[in-house]
Amino acid sequence: MYESQTEIANLISTDKFDGALAIHLYKGGRLLQGSRIPFGIIFGGTDVNEDVKCEEKHRVMGAVLEEARFAVAFTMKMKELAAAEWPDARKKIYVQTQGIKTTPKETFDWYRFLQNAGIPTDTGSLHVFLLVCGLRRVKDPLYLVDVFSDWHRKEPSIHLGIIGPAVDPLFTSEVKEKVKRAPGVHLLQEMPQDDLHAAMKRCFAVVNSSISEGMSAAILEAMDLNIPVLARNIPGNAAIIKHKETGLLFSNPQEFVVLSKSLMNDPIMEKEIVTRAKDYMKKHHSWESERKAYENLVRRLQ
């Protein structure tokens, strides 16, 4: 893990690198500032949604964008946000959606997964919701914890599993403390991607409660796996989910519960949503198309 410009510069000078690609205009881009090799940038989401509000970060990101040969935004909305901040960079910003390929493990043991999570398997029709995210404030994994616990007390077969890496150790401690006192909510260990995809495939729905989002890979993976998605109604999520067509968007915790219940009680609606979501994925998030686009962009670094 490289965390300073000096470390990156040393790496570049000792190895024969011809170009670089950084993810996140601030976190990744600032490490390549003044680099002797050409580079491109992929916007992360929090860079153009959140970091622009900080004057110093804004200045650094503008300088990075000036040096970059190209930048990639996941959506037209993200491109427009960046272009509004740095108009001179508009022509070098390209829109390329994320390509997704899911690989659920065939031999995944769902019952062992439930046991490890502390979810009883003898409650009849189990409904497990999975919130897949790195544990940091911008992902707001605690947003639904209280309403979920209240719902679980009335319906014990309802469970929420929060799963992802401890990105922010201090915040992770807060999450652990809160979840300990929240029946029906479980904090799960990070797992390999093929196991995670298999777990997602077995759950009832995938949840996203982020405050800000570039383009959530977990949402796209769920759509690809034919699993319904309930996501917080923020621009990054609304860019890929059409409410009641390819998923469900909620604006507050109470609405989340209402929409979840409607999904549980209407298997026809659920089937229609996942079918349309899968069609959307095939059309807009092909990993082959993404690969071709990046091959063309990387040629600009030559």
Tab-separated table of C-alpha atoms in Angstrom:
chain	number	residue	atom	x	y	z
A	1	MET	CA	0.000	0.000	0.000
A	2	TYR	CA	1.545	3.313	-1.104
A	3	GLU	CA	0.462	6.417	0.764
A	4	SER	CA	2.789	9.211	-0.336
A	5	GLN	CA	3.959	10.873	-3.549
A	6	THR	CA	7.557	9.951	-2.632
A	7	GLU	CA	6.742	6.233	-2.353
A	8	ILE	CA	4.986	6.306	-5.733
A	9	ALA	CA	7.838	8.289	-7.315
A	10	ASN	CA	10.350	5.736	-5.967
A	11	LEU	CA	8.262	2.866	-7.299
A	12	ILE	CA	8.060	4.506	-10.740
A	13	SER	CA	11.818	5.142	-10.839
A	14	THR	CA	12.807	1.587	-9.838
A	15	ASP	CA	10.411	-0.201	-12.199
A	16	LYS	CA	9.831	0.338	-15.870
A	17	PHE	CA	6.350	1.878	-15.849
A	18	ASP	CA	5.063	3.530	-19.017
A	19	GLY	CA	1.857	4.942	-17.578
A	20	ALA	CA	-0.474	4.878	-14.582
A	21	LEU	CA	-4.185	4.823	-13.838
A	22	ALA	CA	-5.439	6.181	-10.509
A	23	ILE	CA	-8.842	5.636	-8.912
A	24	HIS	CA	-10.272	8.672	-7.051
A	25	LEU	CA	-9.223	12.152	-8.125
A	26	TYR	CA	-8.007	13.137	-4.651
A	27	LYS	CA	-6.900	9.943	-2.873
A	28	GLY	CA	-5.227	8.354	-5.899
A	29	GLY	CA	-4.619	11.380	-8.115
A	30	ARG	CA	-2.598	13.433	-5.616
A	31	LEU	CA	-0.055	10.581	-5.388
A	32	LEU	CA	0.669	10.939	-9.111
A	33	GLN	CA	0.968	14.732	-9.120
A	34	GLY	CA	4.203	15.790	-10.820
A	35	SER	CA	4.792	12.204	-11.974
A	36	ARG	CA	7.307	11.671	-14.780
A	37	ILE	CA	4.976	9.164	-16.476
A	38	PRO	CA	1.622	9.984	-18.096
A	39	PHE	CA	-1.494	9.003	-16.161
A	40	GLY	CA	-5.272	8.811	-16.310
A	41	ILE	CA	-7.870	9.157	-13.529
A	42	ILE	CA	-11.085	7.310	-12.701
A	43	PHE	CA	-13.457	9.337	-10.511
A	44	GLY	CA	-14.481	7.463	-7.380
A	45	GLY	CA	-17.647	9.295	-6.386
A	46	THR	CA	-16.761	10.917	-3.062
A	47	ASP	CA	-14.146	13.009	-4.902
A	48	VAL	CA	-16.695	14.891	-7.035
A	49	ASN	CA	-19.577	14.557	-4.548
A	50	GLU	CA	-17.886	15.338	-1.228
A	51	ASP	CA	-14.195	16.335	-1.488
A	52	VAL	CA	-14.966	19.298	-3.768
A	53	LYS	CA	-16.471	21.028	-0.708
A	54	CYS	CA	-13.002	21.274	0.873
A	55	GLU	CA	-11.018	24.186	-0.583
A	56	GLU	CA	-7.590	22.519	-0.308
A	57	LYS	CA	-8.775	19.211	-1.805
A	58	HIS	CA	-10.535	21.123	-4.589
A	59	ARG	CA	-7.285	22.895	-5.458
A	60	VAL	CA	-5.278	19.640	-5.479
A	61	MET	CA	-7.880	17.833	-7.609
A	62	GLY	CA	-7.934	20.675	-10.146
A	63	ALA	CA	-4.135	20.471	-10.475
A	64	VAL	CA	-4.258	16.669	-10.872
A	65	LEU	CA	-6.948	16.932	-13.553
A	66	GLU	CA	-4.822	19.460	-15.418
A	67	GLU	CA	-1.931	16.969	-15.557
A	68	ALA	CA	-4.025	13.879	-16.368
A	69	ARG	CA	-4.282	12.743	-19.993
A	70	PHE	CA	-7.891	11.667	-19.438
A	71	ALA	CA	-10.478	11.146	-16.702
A	72	VAL	CA	-13.328	8.638	-16.510
A	73	ALA	CA	-16.742	9.294	-14.952
A	74	PHE	CA	-19.182	6.419	-14.363
A	75	THR	CA	-22.213	8.534	-15.307
A	76	MET	CA	-23.019	11.644	-17.334
A	77	LYS	CA	-24.183	13.275	-14.086
A	78	MET	CA	-20.747	12.690	-12.548
A	79	LYS	CA	-19.064	14.145	-15.643
A	80	GLU	CA	-21.271	17.251	-15.439
A	81	LEU	CA	-20.464	17.727	-11.727
A	82	ALA	CA	-16.720	17.545	-12.453
A	83	ALA	CA	-16.961	19.766	-15.536
A	84	ALA	CA	-18.856	22.397	-13.523
A	85	GLU	CA	-15.946	22.524	-11.043
A	86	TRP	CA	-13.149	22.381	-13.649
A	87	PRO	CA	-14.558	23.608	-17.012
A	88	ASP	CA	-11.190	23.374	-18.802
A	89	ALA	CA	-11.122	19.621	-18.217
A	90	ARG	CA	-14.503	18.895	-19.844
A	91	LYS	CA	-13.010	17.612	-23.121
A	92	LYS	CA	-10.796	15.069	-21.373
A	93	ILE	CA	-13.604	13.535	-19.252
A	94	TYR	CA	-15.114	10.367	-20.727
A	95	VAL	CA	-18.211	8.516	-19.511
A	96	GLN	CA	-17.784	4.766	-19.033
A	97	THR	CA	-20.094	2.731	-16.812
A	98	GLN	CA	-18.659	-0.026	-14.632
A	99	GLY	CA	-18.538	-3.458	-16.211
A	100	ILE	CA	-19.673	-6.277	-13.934
A	101	LYS	CA	-18.973	-9.993	-13.928
A	102	THR	CA	-20.284	-12.061	-11.008
A	103	THR	CA	-18.731	-15.395	-10.016
A	104	PRO	CA	-20.802	-17.051	-7.250
A	105	LYS	CA	-19.047	-20.068	-5.710
A	106	GLU	CA	-20.921	-23.272	-6.551
A	107	THR	CA	-19.954	-25.022	-3.300
A	108	PHE	CA	-20.903	-22.139	-0.987
A	109	ASP	CA	-22.468	-23.345	2.291
A	110	TRP	CA	-25.373	-20.972	2.976
A	111	TYR	CA	-26.356	-22.681	6.252
A	112	ARG	CA	-22.845	-22.423	7.651
A	113	PHE	CA	-22.835	-18.765	6.592
A	114	LEU	CA	-26.083	-18.196	8.546
A	115	GLN	CA	-24.724	-20.064	11.579
A	116	ASN	CA	-21.514	-18.005	11.583
A	117	ALA	CA	-23.607	-14.848	11.370
A	118	GLY	CA	-25.716	-15.947	14.343
A	119	ILE	CA	-28.881	-16.143	12.223
A	120	PRO	CA	-31.172	-19.013	13.336
A	121	THR	CA	-32.257	-21.223	10.452
A	122	ASP	CA	-35.362	-22.639	12.141
A	123	THR	CA	-37.645	-19.604	11.885
A	124	GLY	CA	-39.559	-20.749	8.804
A	125	SER	CA	-39.506	-18.337	5.890
A	126	LEU	CA	-36.205	-16.546	6.483
A	127	HIS	CA	-35.694	-13.113	4.873
A	128	VAL	CA	-32.048	-12.032	4.944
A	129	PHE	CA	-31.173	-8.569	3.635
A	130	LEU	CA	-27.491	-7.891	2.899
A	131	LEU	CA	-25.829	-4.491	3.097
A	132	VAL	CA	-22.469	-4.788	1.331
A	133	CYS	CA	-20.097	-1.865	1.976
A	134	GLY	CA	-16.751	-0.783	3.363
A	135	LEU	CA	-17.276	0.390	6.941
A	136	ARG	CA	-16.900	4.168	6.676
A	137	ARG	CA	-19.230	7.073	7.426
A	138	VAL	CA	-20.137	7.929	3.837
A	139	LYS	CA	-21.646	4.427	3.457
A	140	ASP	CA	-23.892	5.045	6.515
A	141	PRO	CA	-24.367	1.351	7.416
A	142	LEU	CA	-26.180	2.308	10.654
A	143	TYR	CA	-28.928	4.232	8.812
A	144	LEU	CA	-31.422	1.338	8.904
A	145	VAL	CA	-30.314	-0.445	12.082
A	146	ASP	CA	-33.035	0.913	14.420
A	147	VAL	CA	-35.972	0.325	12.059
A	148	PHE	CA	-34.616	-3.109	11.220
A	149	SER	CA	-34.430	-4.090	14.889
A	150	ASP	CA	-37.978	-2.872	15.510
A	151	TRP	CA	-39.178	-4.853	12.490
A	152	HIS	CA	-37.235	-7.966	13.615
A	153	ARG	CA	-38.878	-7.837	17.071
A	154	LYS	CA	-42.285	-8.103	15.360
A	155	GLU	CA	-41.117	-10.543	12.678
A	156	PRO	CA	-38.171	-12.683	13.920
A	157	SER	CA	-37.495	-14.161	10.451
A	158	ILE	CA	-36.265	-10.726	9.220
A	159	HIS	CA	-32.489	-10.174	9.424
A	160	LEU	CA	-29.993	-7.600	8.162
A	161	GLY	CA	-26.382	-8.621	7.531
A	162	ILE	CA	-23.768	-5.863	7.174
A	163	ILE	CA	-20.694	-7.138	5.375
A	164	GLY	CA	-17.501	-5.445	4.233
A	165	PRO	CA	-13.966	-4.391	5.139
A	166	ALA	CA	-13.173	-2.172	8.145
A	167	VAL	CA	-12.021	0.823	6.091
A	168	ASP	CA	-12.273	3.278	9.010
A	169	PRO	CA	-11.204	1.506	12.255
A	170	LEU	CA	-12.702	4.118	14.583
A	171	PHE	CA	-16.062	4.073	12.809
A	172	THR	CA	-15.975	0.250	12.681
A	173	SER	CA	-15.861	0.235	16.505
A	174	GLU	CA	-19.000	2.411	16.552
A	175	VAL	CA	-20.733	0.009	14.158
A	176	LYS	CA	-19.796	-3.013	16.309
A	177	GLU	CA	-21.121	-1.352	19.470
A	178	LYS	CA	-24.401	-0.362	17.842
A	179	VAL	CA	-24.962	-3.773	16.200
A	180	LYS	CA	-24.330	-5.581	19.517
A	181	ARG	CA	-27.421	-3.868	20.925
A	182	ALA	CA	-29.539	-4.354	17.783
A	183	PRO	CA	-31.424	-7.669	17.568
A	184	GLY	CA	-31.842	-8.920	14.001
A	185	VAL	CA	-28.785	-7.009	12.753
A	186	HIS	CA	-25.485	-8.840	12.235
A	187	LEU	CA	-22.000	-7.596	11.409
A	188	LEU	CA	-20.332	-10.206	9.190
A	189	GLN	CA	-16.714	-10.907	8.363
A	190	GLU	CA	-15.364	-9.721	5.025
A	191	MET	CA	-15.215	-12.674	2.601
A	192	PRO	CA	-13.721	-13.587	-0.788
A	193	GLN	CA	-15.681	-12.211	-3.740
A	194	ASP	CA	-16.954	-15.568	-5.039
A	195	ASP	CA	-18.317	-16.406	-1.548
A	196	LEU	CA	-19.867	-12.942	-1.288
A	197	HIS	CA	-21.565	-13.319	-4.675
A	198	ALA	CA	-22.917	-16.719	-3.582
A	199	ALA	CA	-24.245	-15.212	-0.325
A	200	MET	CA	-25.871	-12.362	-2.255
A	201	LYS	CA	-27.500	-14.913	-4.558
A	202	ARG	CA	-29.120	-16.632	-1.564
A	203	CYS	CA	-30.315	-13.526	0.289
A	204	PHE	CA	-33.735	-11.930	-0.171
A	205	ALA	CA	-32.483	-8.474	-1.205
A	206	VAL	CA	-29.365	-6.328	-1.304
A	207	VAL	CA	-29.478	-2.953	0.452
A	208	ASN	CA	-27.547	0.300	-0.098
A	209	SER	CA	-27.882	3.120	2.462
A	210	SER	CA	-24.977	5.362	1.401
A	211	ILE	CA	-25.020	9.136	1.863
A	212	SER	CA	-23.015	9.510	-1.350
A	213	GLU	CA	-22.159	7.031	-4.085
A	214	GLY	CA	-20.292	7.086	-7.400
A	215	MET	CA	-21.619	3.851	-8.842
A	216	SER	CA	-22.154	1.027	-6.371
A	217	ALA	CA	-20.594	-2.239	-7.570
A	218	ALA	CA	-22.658	-4.149	-4.955
A	219	ILE	CA	-25.914	-2.850	-6.481
A	220	LEU	CA	-24.805	-3.834	-9.979
A	221	GLU	CA	-23.645	-7.266	-8.786
A	222	ALA	CA	-27.022	-7.912	-7.129
A	223	MET	CA	-28.822	-6.932	-10.353
A	224	ASP	CA	-26.556	-9.293	-12.292
A	225	LEU	CA	-27.344	-12.097	-9.815
A	226	ASN	CA	-31.139	-11.583	-10.190
A	227	ILE	CA	-31.509	-10.273	-6.627
A	228	PRO	CA	-33.753	-7.264	-5.897
A	229	VAL	CA	-32.101	-4.049	-4.695
A	230	LEU	CA	-33.392	-1.497	-2.187
A	231	ALA	CA	-31.232	1.628	-2.296
A	232	ARG	CA	-31.221	5.044	-0.686
A	233	ASN	CA	-32.508	7.693	-3.086
A	234	ILE	CA	-29.281	9.595	-3.829
A	235	PRO	CA	-28.033	10.718	-7.292
A	236	GLY	CA	-25.451	7.905	-7.686
A	237	ASN	CA	-28.089	5.227	-6.980
A	238	ALA	CA	-30.885	6.897	-8.937
A	239	ALA	CA	-28.548	6.957	-11.962
A	240	ILE	CA	-28.681	3.146	-12.159
A	241	ILE	CA	-32.012	2.274	-10.513
A	242	LYS	CA	-35.373	3.242	-11.967
A	243	HIS	CA	-37.800	3.119	-9.041
A	244	LYS	CA	-40.195	0.142	-9.146
A	245	GLU	CA	-38.728	-0.883	-12.517
A	246	THR	CA	-35.168	-2.090	-11.881
A	247	GLY	CA	-35.139	-1.712	-8.091
A	248	LEU	CA	-36.641	0.260	-5.216
A	249	LEU	CA	-35.455	3.665	-3.952
A	250	PHE	CA	-36.208	4.835	-0.399
A	251	SER	CA	-35.824	8.316	1.098
A	252	ASN	CA	-36.048	7.434	4.801
A	253	PRO	CA	-35.855	4.310	7.013
A	254	GLN	CA	-39.635	4.040	7.378
A	255	GLU	CA	-40.089	4.027	3.597
A	256	PHE	CA	-37.445	1.280	3.391
A	257	VAL	CA	-39.615	-0.973	5.587
A	258	VAL	CA	-42.795	-0.195	3.593
A	259	LEU	CA	-41.072	-0.980	0.285
A	260	SER	CA	-39.440	-4.145	1.670
A	261	LYS	CA	-42.803	-5.450	2.859
A	262	SER	CA	-44.394	-4.694	-0.519
A	263	LEU	CA	-41.584	-6.662	-2.202
A	264	MET	CA	-42.034	-9.612	0.179
A	265	ASN	CA	-45.788	-9.674	-0.404
A	266	ASP	CA	-45.681	-9.346	-4.186
A	267	PRO	CA	-43.588	-12.100	-5.855
A	268	ILE	CA	-44.802	-10.985	-9.296
A	269	MET	CA	-43.426	-7.466	-8.773
A	270	GLU	CA	-40.185	-8.972	-7.458
A	271	LYS	CA	-39.826	-11.176	-10.558
A	272	GLU	CA	-40.525	-8.259	-12.911
A	273	ILE	CA	-37.975	-6.017	-11.153
A	274	VAL	CA	-35.147	-8.579	-11.241
A	275	THR	CA	-35.867	-9.448	-14.896
A	276	ARG	CA	-35.728	-5.787	-15.970
A	277	ALA	CA	-32.625	-5.198	-13.829
A	278	LYS	CA	-30.822	-8.129	-15.483
A	279	ASP	CA	-31.744	-6.785	-18.939
A	280	TYR	CA	-30.404	-3.370	-17.927
A	281	MET	CA	-27.133	-4.975	-16.796
A	282	LYS	CA	-26.639	-6.809	-20.090
A	283	LYS	CA	-27.249	-3.614	-22.025
A	284	HIS	CA	-25.255	-1.078	-19.975
A	285	HIS	CA	-22.690	-2.868	-17.786
A	286	SER	CA	-20.943	-5.411	-19.978
A	287	TRP	CA	-17.398	-6.070	-18.769
A	288	GLU	CA	-16.287	-6.719	-22.378
A	289	SER	CA	-17.363	-3.193	-23.395
A	290	GLU	CA	-15.622	-1.725	-20.372
A	291	ARG	CA	-12.396	-3.541	-21.240
A	292	LYS	CA	-12.439	-2.240	-24.838
A	293	ALA	CA	-13.064	1.323	-23.638
A	294	TYR	CA	-10.092	1.212	-21.237
A	295	GLU	CA	-7.849	-0.351	-23.870
A	296	ASN	CA	-8.586	2.666	-26.081
A	297	LEU	CA	-8.050	5.140	-23.252
A	298	VAL	CA	-4.774	3.583	-22.119
A	299	ARG	CA	-3.411	4.117	-25.656
A	300	ARG	CA	-3.579	7.837	-24.834
A	301	LEU	CA	-0.840	7.262	-22.279
A	302	GLN	CA	1.609	6.142	-24.974
